[in-house]
C-alpha positions as a Markdown table, in Angstrom:
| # | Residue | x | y | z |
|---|---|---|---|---|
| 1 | Unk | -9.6 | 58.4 | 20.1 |
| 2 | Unk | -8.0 | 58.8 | 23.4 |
| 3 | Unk | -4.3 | 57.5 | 22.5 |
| 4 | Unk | -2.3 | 57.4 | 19.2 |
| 5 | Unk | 1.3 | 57.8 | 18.2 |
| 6 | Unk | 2.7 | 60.9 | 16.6 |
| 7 | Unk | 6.5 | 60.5 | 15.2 |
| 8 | Unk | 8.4 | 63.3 | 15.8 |
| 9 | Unk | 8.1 | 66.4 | 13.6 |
| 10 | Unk | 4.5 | 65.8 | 13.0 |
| 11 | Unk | 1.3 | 67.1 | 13.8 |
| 12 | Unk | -2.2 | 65.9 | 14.4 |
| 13 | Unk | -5.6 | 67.8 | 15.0 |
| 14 | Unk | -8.0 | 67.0 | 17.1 |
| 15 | Unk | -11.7 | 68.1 | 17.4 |
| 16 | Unk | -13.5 | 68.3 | 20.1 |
| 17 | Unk | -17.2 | 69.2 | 20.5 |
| 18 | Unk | -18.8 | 70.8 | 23.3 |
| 19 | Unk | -22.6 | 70.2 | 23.6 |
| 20 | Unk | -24.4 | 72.2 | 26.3 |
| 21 | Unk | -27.9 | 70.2 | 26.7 |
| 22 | Unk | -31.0 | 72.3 | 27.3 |
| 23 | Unk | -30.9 | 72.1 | 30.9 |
| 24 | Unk | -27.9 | 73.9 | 31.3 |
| 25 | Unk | -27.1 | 76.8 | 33.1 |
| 26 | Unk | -26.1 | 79.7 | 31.3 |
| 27 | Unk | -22.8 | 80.6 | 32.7 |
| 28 | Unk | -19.2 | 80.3 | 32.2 |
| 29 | Unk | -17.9 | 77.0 | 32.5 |
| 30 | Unk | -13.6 | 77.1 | 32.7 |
| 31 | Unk | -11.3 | 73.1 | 32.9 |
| 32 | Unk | -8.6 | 72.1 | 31.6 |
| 33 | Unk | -7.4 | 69.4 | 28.6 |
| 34 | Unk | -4.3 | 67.9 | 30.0 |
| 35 | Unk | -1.8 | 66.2 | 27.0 |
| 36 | Unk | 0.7 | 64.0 | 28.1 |
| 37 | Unk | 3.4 | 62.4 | 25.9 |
| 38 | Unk | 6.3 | 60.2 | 28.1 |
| 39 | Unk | 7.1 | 62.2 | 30.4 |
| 40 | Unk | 5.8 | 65.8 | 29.0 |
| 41 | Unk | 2.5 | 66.8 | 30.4 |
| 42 | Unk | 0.5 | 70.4 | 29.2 |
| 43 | Unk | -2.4 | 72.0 | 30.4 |
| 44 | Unk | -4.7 | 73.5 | 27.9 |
| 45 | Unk | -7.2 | 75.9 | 29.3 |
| 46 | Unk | -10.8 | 76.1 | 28.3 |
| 47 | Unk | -13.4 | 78.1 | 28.6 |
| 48 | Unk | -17.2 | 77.8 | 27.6 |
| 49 | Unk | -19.8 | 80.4 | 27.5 |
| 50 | Unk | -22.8 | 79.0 | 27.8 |
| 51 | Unk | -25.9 | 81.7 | 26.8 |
| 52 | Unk | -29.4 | 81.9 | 27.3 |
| 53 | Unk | -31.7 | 80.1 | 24.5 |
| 54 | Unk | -32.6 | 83.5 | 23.0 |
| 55 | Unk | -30.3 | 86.2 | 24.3 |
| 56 | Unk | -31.4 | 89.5 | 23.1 |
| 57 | Unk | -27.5 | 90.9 | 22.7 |
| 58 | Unk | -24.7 | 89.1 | 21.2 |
| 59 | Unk | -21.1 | 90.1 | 23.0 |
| 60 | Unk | -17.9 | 90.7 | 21.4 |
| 61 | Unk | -14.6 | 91.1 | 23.8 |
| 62 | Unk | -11.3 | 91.5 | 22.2 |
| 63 | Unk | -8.6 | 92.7 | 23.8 |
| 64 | Unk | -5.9 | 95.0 | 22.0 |
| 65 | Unk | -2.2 | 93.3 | 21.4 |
| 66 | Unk | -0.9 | 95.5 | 23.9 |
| 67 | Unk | -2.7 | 94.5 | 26.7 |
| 68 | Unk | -2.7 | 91.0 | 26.0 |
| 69 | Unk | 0.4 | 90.8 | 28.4 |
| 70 | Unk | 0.0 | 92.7 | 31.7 |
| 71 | Unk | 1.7 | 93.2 | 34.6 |
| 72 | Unk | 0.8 | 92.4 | 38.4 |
| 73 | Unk | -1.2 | 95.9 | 39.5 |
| 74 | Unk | -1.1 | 96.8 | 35.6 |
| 75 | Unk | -4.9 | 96.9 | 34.1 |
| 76 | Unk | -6.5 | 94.9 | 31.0 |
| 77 | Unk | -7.9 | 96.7 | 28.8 |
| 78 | Unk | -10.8 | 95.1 | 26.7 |
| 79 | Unk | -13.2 | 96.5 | 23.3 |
| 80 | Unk | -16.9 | 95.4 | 24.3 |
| 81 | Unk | -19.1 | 95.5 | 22.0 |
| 82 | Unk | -22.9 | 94.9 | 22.7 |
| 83 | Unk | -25.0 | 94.3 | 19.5 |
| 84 | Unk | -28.8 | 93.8 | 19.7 |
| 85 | Unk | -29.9 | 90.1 | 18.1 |
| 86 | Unk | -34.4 | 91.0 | 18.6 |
| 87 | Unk | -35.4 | 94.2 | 17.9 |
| 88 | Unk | -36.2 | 95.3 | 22.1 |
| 89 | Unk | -35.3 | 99.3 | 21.4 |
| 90 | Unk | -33.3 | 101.6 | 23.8 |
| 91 | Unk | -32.7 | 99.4 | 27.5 |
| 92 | Unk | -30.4 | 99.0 | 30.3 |
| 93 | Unk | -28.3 | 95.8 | 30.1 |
| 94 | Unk | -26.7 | 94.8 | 33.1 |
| 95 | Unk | -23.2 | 93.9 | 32.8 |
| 96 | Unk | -20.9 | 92.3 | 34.9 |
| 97 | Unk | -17.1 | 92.1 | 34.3 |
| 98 | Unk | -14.9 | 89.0 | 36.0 |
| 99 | Unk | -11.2 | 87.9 | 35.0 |
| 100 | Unk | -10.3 | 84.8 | 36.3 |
| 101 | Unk | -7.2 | 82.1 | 36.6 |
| 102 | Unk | -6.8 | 79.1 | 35.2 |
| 103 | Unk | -8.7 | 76.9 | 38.3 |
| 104 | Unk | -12.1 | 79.8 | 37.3 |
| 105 | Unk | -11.4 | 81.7 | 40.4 |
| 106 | Unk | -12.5 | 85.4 | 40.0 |
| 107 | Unk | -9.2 | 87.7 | 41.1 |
| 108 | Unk | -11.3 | 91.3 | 40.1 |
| 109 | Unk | -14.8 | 91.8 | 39.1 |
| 110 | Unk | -17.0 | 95.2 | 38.7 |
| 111 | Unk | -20.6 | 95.6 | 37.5 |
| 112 | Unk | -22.4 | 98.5 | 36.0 |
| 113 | Unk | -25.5 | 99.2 | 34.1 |
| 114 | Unk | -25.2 | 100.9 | 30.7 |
| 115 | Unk | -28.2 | 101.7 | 28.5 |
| 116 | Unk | -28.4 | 100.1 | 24.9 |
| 117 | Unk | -30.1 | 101.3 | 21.7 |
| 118 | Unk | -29.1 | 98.7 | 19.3 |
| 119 | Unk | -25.2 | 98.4 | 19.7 |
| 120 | Unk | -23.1 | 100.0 | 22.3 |
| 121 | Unk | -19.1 | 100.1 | 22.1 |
| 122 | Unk | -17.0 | 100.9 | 25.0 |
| 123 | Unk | -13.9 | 100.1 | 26.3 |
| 124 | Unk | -13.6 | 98.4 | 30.2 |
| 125 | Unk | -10.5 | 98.7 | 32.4 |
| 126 | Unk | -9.8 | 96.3 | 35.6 |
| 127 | Unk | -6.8 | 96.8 | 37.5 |
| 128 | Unk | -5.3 | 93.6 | 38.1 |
| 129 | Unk | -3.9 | 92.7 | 41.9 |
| 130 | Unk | -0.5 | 93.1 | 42.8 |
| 131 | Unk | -0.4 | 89.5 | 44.2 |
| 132 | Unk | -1.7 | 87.8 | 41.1 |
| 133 | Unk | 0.6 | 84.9 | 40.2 |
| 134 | Unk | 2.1 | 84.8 | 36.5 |
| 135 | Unk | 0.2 | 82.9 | 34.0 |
| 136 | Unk | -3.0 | 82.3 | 32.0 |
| 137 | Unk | -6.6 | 84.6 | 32.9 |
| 138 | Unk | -9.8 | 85.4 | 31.0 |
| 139 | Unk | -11.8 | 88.4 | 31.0 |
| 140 | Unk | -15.3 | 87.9 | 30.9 |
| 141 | Unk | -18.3 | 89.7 | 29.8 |
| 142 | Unk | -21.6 | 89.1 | 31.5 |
| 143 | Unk | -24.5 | 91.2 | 29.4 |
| 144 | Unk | -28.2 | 90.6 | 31.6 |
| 145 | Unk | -31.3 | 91.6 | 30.5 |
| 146 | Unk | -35.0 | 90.1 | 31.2 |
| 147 | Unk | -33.6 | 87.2 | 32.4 |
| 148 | Unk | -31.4 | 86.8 | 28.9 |
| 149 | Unk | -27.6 | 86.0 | 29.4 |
| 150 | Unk | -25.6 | 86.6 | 26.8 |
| 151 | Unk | -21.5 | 86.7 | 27.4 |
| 152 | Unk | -18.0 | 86.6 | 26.0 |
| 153 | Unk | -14.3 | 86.2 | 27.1 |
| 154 | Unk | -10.6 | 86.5 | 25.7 |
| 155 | Unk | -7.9 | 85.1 | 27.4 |
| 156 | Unk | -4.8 | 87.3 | 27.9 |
| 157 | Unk | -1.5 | 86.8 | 30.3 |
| 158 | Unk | -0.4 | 88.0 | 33.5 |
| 159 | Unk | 3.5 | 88.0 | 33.4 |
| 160 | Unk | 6.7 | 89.2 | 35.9 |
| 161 | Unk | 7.6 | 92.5 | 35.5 |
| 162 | Unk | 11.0 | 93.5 | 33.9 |
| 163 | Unk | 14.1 | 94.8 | 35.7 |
| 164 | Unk | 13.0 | 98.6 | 34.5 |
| 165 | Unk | 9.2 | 98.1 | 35.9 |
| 166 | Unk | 9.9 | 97.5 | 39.2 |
């Protein structure tokens, strides 16, 4: 269904289903759904993590309430949590860290290497660019090991500073 009417007042949900075929490469994939009604036209933003076929970790990112609105040169803060899916022991994971725009261009990344022995929890901190525009970025989660990709992301908002942050 690609148009229908919706009276005013009302609501309608949609579903959409990704499908990431076999072939694909395990990665982040970021677009956009545009809406449009008359004259009104909104973005949604999108983003897909596509994993390896058997990652060895699963990745959780959630970012606390009060860092889901930063500042230009404030810092997102995110909860990682790395939990073990096959039974591999005590190994270093290699993580890397991106947040992006809207468009998927990287604006700060870091990487590190941590070891794991069946979980790990840890909190990451990137320090967002003075000249990043207002709006809509993710934070994303890159865990690597043996070839495995597992990953998550949360989006979170950039916005102006107020009259008393400047």
């Amino acid at each position: 269904e690609t148009e229908f009417d919706l009276e005013a007042g009302k609501s309608k949900t949609i579903v959409i289903n990704f499908t990431a075929r076999q072939n694909t490469i395990p990665k982040l994939y970021q677009g956009k759904l545009i809406v449009k009604s008359g004259s009104i036209e909104k973005e949604v933003l999108i983003a897909i993590d596509v994993e390896s076929k058997e990652p060895l970790f699963d990745v959780i990112v959630e970012i606390p309430d009060a860092f889901l609105q930063v500042v230009p040169g404030g810092e997102v803060i995110a909860n990682i949590k790395l939990l073990e899916i096959n039974q591999v022991g005590k190994v270093d994971v290699d993580l890397e860290y991106l947040v992006t725009d809207g468009e998927g261009n990287v604006i700060v990344s870091d990487k590190e290497t941590i070891a794991v022995n069946k979980q790990a929890n840890f909190v990451k901190s990137l320090k967002i660019p003075l000249d990043t525009k207002i709006g809509d970025y993710l934070f994303y989660v890159k865990a690597t090991y043996n070839d495995k990709l597992a990953s998550a992301s949360a989006w979170f908002k950039v916005r102006p500073k107020t009259f008393f942050e400047r």
